[in-house]
Short mmCIF file of the C-alpha atoms (twelve columns), coordinates in Angstrom:
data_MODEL
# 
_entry.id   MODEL 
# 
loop_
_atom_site.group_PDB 
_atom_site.id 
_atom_site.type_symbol 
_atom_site.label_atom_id 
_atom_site.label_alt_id 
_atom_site.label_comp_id 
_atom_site.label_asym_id 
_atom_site.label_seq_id 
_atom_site.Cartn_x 
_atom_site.Cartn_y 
_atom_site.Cartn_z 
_atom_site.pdbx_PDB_model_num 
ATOM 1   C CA . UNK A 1   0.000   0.000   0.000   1 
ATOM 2   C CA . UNK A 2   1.805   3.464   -1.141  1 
ATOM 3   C CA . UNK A 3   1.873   6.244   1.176   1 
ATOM 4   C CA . UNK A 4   1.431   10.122  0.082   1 
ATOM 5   C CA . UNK A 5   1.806   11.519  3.202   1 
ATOM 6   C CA . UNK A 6   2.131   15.205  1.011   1 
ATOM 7   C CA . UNK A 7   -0.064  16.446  -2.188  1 
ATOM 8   C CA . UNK A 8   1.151   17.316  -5.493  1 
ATOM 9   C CA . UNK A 9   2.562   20.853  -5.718  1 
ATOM 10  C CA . UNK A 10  -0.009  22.990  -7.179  1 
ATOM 11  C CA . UNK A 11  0.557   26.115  -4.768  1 
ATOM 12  C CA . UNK A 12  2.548   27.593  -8.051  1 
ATOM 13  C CA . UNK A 13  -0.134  27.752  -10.636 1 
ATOM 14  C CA . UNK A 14  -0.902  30.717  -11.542 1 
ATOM 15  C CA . UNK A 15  -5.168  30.264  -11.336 1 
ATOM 16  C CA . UNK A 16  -4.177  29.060  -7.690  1 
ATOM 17  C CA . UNK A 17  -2.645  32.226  -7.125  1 
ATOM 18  C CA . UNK A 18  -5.148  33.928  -8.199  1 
ATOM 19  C CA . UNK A 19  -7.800  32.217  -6.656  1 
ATOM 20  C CA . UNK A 20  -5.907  32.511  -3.534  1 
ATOM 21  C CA . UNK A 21  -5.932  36.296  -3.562  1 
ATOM 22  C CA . UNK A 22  -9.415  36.829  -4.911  1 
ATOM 23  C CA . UNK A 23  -10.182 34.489  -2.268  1 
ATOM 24  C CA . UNK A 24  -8.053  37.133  0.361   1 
ATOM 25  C CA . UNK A 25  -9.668  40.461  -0.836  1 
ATOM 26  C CA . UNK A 26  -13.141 39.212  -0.440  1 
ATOM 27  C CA . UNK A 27  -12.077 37.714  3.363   1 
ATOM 28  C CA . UNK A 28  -11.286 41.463  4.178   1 
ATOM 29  C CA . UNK A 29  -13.798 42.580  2.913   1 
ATOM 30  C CA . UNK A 30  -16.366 40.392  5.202   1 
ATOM 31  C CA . UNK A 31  -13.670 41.704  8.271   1 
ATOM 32  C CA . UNK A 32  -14.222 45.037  7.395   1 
ATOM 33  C CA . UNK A 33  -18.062 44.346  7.682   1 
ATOM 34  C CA . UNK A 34  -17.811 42.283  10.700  1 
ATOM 35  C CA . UNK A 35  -16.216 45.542  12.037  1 
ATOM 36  C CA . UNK A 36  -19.339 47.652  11.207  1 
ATOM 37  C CA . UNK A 37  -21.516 44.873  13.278  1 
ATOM 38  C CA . UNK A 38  -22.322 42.686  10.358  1 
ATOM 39  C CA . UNK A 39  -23.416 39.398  11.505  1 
ATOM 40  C CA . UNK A 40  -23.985 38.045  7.705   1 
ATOM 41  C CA . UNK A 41  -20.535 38.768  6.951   1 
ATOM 42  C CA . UNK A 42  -19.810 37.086  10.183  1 
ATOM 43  C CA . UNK A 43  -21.603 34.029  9.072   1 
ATOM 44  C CA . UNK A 44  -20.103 33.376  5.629   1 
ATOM 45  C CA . UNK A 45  -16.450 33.662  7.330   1 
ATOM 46  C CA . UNK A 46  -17.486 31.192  9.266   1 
ATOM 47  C CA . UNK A 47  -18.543 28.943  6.718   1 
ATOM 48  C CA . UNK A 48  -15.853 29.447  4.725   1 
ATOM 49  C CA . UNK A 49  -13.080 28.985  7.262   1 
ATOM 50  C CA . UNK A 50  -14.965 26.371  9.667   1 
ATOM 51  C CA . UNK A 51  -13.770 23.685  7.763   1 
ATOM 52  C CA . UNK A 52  -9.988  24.345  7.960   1 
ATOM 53  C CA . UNK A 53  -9.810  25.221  11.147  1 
ATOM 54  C CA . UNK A 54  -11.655 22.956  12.781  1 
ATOM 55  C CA . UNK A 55  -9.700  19.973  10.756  1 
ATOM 56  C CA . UNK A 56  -6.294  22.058  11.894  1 
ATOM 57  C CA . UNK A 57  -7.728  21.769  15.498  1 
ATOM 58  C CA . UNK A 58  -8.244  17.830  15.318  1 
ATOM 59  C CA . UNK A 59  -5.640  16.894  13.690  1 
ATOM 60  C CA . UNK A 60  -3.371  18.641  16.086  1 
ATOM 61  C CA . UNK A 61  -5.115  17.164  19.198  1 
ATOM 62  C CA . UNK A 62  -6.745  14.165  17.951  1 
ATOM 63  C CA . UNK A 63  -10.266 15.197  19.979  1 
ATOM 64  C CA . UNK A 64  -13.188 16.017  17.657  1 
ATOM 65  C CA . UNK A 65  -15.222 17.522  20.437  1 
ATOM 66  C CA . UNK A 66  -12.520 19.925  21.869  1 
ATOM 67  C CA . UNK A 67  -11.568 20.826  17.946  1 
ATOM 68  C CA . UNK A 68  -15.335 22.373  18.167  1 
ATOM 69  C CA . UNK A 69  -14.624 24.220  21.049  1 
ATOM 70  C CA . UNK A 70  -11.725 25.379  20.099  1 
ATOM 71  C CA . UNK A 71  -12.585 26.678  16.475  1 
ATOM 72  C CA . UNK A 72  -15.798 28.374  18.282  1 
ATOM 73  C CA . UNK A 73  -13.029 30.183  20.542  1 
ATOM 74  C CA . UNK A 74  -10.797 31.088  17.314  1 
ATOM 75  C CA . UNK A 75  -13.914 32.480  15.675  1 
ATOM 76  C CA . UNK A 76  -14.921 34.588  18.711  1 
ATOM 77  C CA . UNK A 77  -11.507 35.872  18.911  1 
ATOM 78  C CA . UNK A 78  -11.562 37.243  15.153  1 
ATOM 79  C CA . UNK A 79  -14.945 38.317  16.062  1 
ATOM 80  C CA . UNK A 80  -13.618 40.529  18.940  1 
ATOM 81  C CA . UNK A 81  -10.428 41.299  16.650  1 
ATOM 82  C CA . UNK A 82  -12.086 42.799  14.115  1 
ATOM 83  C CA . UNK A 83  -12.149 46.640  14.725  1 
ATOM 84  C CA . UNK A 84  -8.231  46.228  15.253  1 
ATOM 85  C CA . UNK A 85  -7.250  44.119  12.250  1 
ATOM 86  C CA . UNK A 86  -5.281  45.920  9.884   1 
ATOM 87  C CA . UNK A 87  -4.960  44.160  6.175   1 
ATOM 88  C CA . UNK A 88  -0.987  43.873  6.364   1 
ATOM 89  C CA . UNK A 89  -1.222  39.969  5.502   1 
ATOM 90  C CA . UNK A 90  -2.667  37.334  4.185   1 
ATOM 91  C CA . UNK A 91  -5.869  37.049  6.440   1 
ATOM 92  C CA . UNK A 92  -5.968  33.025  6.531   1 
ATOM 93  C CA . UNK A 93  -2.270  33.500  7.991   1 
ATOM 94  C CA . UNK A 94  -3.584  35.947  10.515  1 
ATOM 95  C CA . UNK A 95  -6.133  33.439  11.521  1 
ATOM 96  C CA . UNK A 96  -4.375  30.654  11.678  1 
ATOM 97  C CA . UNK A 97  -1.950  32.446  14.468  1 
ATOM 98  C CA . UNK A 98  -4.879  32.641  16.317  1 
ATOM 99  C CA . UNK A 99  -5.464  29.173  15.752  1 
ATOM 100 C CA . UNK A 100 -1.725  28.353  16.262  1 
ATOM 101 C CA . UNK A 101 -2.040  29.866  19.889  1 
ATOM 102 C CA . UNK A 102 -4.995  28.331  20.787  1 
ATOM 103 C CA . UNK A 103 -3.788  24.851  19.752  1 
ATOM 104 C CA . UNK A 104 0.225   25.072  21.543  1 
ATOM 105 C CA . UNK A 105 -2.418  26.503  25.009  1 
ATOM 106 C CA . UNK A 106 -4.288  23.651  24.901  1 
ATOM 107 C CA . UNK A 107 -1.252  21.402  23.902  1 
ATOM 108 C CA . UNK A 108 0.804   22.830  26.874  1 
ATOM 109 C CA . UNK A 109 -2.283  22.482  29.173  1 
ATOM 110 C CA . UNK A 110 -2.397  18.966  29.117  1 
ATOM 111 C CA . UNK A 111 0.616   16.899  30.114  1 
ATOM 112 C CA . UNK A 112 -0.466  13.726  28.277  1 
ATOM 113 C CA . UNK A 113 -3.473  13.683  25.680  1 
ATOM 114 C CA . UNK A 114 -5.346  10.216  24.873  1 
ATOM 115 C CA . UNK A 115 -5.347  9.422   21.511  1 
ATOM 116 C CA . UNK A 116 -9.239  9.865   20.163  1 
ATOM 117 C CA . UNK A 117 -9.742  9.311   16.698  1 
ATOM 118 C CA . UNK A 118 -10.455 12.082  14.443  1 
ATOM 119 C CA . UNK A 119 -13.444 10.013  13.136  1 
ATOM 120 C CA . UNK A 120 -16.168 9.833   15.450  1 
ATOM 121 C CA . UNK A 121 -19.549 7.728   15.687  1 
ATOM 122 C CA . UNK A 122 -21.429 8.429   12.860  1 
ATOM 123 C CA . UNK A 123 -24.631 9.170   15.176  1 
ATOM 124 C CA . UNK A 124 -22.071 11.876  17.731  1 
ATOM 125 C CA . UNK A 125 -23.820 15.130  17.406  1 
ATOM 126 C CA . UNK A 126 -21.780 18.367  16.990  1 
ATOM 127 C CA . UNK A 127 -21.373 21.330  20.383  1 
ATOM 128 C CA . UNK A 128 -24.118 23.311  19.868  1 
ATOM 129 C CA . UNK A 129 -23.400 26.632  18.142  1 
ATOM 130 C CA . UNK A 130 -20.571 25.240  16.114  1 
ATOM 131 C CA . UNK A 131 -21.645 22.659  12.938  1 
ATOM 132 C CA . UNK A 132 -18.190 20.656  12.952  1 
ATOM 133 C CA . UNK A 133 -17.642 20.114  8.976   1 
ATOM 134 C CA . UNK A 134 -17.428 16.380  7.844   1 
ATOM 135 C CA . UNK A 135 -13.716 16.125  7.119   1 
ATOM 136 C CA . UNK A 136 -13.955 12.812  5.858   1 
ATOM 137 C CA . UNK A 137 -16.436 11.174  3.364   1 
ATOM 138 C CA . UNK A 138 -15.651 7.328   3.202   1 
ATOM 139 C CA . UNK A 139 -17.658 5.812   1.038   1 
ATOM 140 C CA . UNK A 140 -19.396 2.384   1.988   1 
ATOM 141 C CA . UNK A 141 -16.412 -0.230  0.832   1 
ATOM 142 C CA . UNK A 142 -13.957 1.376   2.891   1 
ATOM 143 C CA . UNK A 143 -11.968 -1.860  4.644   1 
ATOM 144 C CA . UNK A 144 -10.957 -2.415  8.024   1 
ATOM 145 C CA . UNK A 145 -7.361  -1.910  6.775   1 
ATOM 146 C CA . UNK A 146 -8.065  1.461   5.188   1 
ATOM 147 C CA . UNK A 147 -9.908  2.147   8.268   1 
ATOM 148 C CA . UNK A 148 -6.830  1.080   10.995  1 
ATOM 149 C CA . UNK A 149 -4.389  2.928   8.011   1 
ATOM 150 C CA . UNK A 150 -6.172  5.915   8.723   1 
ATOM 151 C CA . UNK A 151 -5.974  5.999   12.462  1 
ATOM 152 C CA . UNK A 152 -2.406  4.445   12.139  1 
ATOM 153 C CA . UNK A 153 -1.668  7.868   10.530  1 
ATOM 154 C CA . UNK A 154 -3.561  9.961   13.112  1 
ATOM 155 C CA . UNK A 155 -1.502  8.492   16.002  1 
ATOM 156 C CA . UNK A 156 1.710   8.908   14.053  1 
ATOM 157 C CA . UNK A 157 1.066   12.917  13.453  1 
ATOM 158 C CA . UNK A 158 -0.399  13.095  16.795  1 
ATOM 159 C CA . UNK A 159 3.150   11.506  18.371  1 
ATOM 160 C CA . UNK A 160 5.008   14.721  16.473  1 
ATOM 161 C CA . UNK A 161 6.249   17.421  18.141  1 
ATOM 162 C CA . UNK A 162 4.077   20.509  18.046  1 
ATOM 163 C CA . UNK A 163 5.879   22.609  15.675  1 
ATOM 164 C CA . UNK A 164 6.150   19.721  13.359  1 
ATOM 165 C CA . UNK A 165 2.723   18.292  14.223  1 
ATOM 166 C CA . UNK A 166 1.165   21.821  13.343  1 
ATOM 167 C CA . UNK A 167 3.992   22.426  10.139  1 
ATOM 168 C CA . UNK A 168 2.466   19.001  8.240   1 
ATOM 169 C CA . UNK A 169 -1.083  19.880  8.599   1 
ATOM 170 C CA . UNK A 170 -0.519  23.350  7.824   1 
ATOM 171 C CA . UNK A 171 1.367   22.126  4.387   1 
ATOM 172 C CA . UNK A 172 -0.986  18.865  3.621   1 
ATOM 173 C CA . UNK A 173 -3.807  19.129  4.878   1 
ATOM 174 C CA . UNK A 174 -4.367  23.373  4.069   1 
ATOM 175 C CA . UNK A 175 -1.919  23.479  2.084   1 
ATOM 176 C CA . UNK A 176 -0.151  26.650  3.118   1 
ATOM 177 C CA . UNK A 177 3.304   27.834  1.392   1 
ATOM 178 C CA . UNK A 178 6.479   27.552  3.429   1 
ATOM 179 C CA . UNK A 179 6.237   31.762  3.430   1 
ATOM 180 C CA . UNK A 180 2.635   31.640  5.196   1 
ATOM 181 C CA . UNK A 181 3.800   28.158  7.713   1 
ATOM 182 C CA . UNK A 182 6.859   30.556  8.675   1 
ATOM 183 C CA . UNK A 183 4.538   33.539  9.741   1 
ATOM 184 C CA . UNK A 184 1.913   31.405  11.312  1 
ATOM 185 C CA . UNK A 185 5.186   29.762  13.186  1 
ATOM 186 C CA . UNK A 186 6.711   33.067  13.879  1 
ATOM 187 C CA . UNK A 187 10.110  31.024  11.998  1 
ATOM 188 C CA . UNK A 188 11.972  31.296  9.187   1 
ATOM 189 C CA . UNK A 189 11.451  29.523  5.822   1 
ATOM 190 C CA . UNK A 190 14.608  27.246  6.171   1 
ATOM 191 C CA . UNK A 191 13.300  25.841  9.536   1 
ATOM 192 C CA . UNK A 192 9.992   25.627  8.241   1 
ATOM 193 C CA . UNK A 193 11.543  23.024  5.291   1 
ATOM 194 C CA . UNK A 194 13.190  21.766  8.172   1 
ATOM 195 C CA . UNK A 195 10.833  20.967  10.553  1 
ATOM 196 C CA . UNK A 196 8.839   19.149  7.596   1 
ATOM 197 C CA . UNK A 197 12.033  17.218  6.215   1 
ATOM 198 C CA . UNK A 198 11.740  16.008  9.946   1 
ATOM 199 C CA . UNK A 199 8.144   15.318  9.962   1 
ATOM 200 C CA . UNK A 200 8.051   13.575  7.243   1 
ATOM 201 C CA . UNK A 201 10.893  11.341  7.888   1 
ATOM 202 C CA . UNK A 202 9.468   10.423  10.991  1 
ATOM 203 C CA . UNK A 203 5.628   9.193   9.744   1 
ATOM 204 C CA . UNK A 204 7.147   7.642   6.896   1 
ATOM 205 C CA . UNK A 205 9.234   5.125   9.119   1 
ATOM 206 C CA . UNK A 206 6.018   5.265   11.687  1 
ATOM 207 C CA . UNK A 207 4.002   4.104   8.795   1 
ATOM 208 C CA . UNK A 208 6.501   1.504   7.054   1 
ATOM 209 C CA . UNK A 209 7.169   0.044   10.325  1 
ATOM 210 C CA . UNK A 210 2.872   -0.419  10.680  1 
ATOM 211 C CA . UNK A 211 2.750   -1.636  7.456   1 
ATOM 212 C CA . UNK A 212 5.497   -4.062  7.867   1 
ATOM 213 C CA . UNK A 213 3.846   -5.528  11.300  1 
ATOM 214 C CA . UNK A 214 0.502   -5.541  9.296   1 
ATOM 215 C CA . UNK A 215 1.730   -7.281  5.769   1 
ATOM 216 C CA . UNK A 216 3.565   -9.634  7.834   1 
ATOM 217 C CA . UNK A 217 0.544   -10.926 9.766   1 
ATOM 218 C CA . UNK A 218 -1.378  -14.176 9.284   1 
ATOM 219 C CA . UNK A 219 -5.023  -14.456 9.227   1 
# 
């Protein structure tokens, strides 16, 4: 079974560039209404962003329920942020510092966190107030393998440290450019490539040694 623990590069097309900064002005737009009290503008952000950073927020603590809470606190805080945000970057980098704090809090506040899957119950309801997006669509033939593959991979980002952890979900899963991972990180580029050379090295012989155990067992 091959692994792609990273997506093909696409960040470098142009029509994803300028998708990415259509997609940018019109954010700033909704913050600049959000600042005047809109609450429409308040709900499309949301339900543009929820999905992203509420899959961040899992993926970096492995609990779906405290991802809600979380991503309801990062929301409230760009609420409240709002009259004071100035349009000096990218505004999906200045949210995901908010996120980025919130996540390394909660990470620090807990000494040791139990592994929970990032796929819950299909009948678990969402917090109220906060409609947690459905990160993953598995259609009906999905195997036990593909099933204990993708937990096998949760456990193995979960076990990274936290810059790393945060680094590889940042670049796979939202698919930010080393530039934007290094401002969200408050780092340089050359770390950032670093910390993923190191993140990657380490699920890749997290997953080959699962595999391995797996191929290699009977019946």
């Amino acid at each position: 079974m091959p692994l792609k623990l990273m997506k093909p590069e696409s960040r470098d097309d142009p029509s994803v560039r300028e998708a990415s900064v259509e997609s940018d002005i019109h954010d700033k737009s909704l913050m600049r209404l959000i600042a005047q009290g809109d609450e429409e503008a308040l709900r499309e952000l949301i339900e543009k962003h929820q999905g992203a950073v509420y899959g961040t927020i899992a993926k970096m603590l492995g609990d779906p329920i405290e991802a809600q809470d979380l991503a309801q606190q990062a929301f409230v805080r760009v609420y409240r942020a709002a009259g004071a945000y100035r349009a000096t970057a990218q505004f999906k980098t200045w949210m995901f510092t908010i996120v980025r704090n919130l996540v390394f809090n909660e990470h620090r506040r807990r000494s040791r966190a139990p592994f929970i899957s990032l796929y819950p119950p299909e009948n678990e309801t969402s917090a109220p107030g906060f409609d947690a997006p459905d990160t993953v669509n598995k259609p009906p033939g999905d195997s036990v393998l593909q099933e204990e593959m993708l937990r096998a991979i949760d456990g193995a980002i979960l076990a990274l440290p936290e810059q790393q952890r945060l680094a590889i979900v940042l670049r796979r899963y939202d698919e930010f450019s080393y530039e934007q991972i290094a401002e969200i990180l408050k780092t340089s580029v050359p770390a950032v490539k670093s910390l993923l050379f190191r993140a990657r090295e380490t699920l890749r012989i997290a997953l080959r040694d699962y595999l391995e155990t797996h191929d290699n067992s009977g019946p």
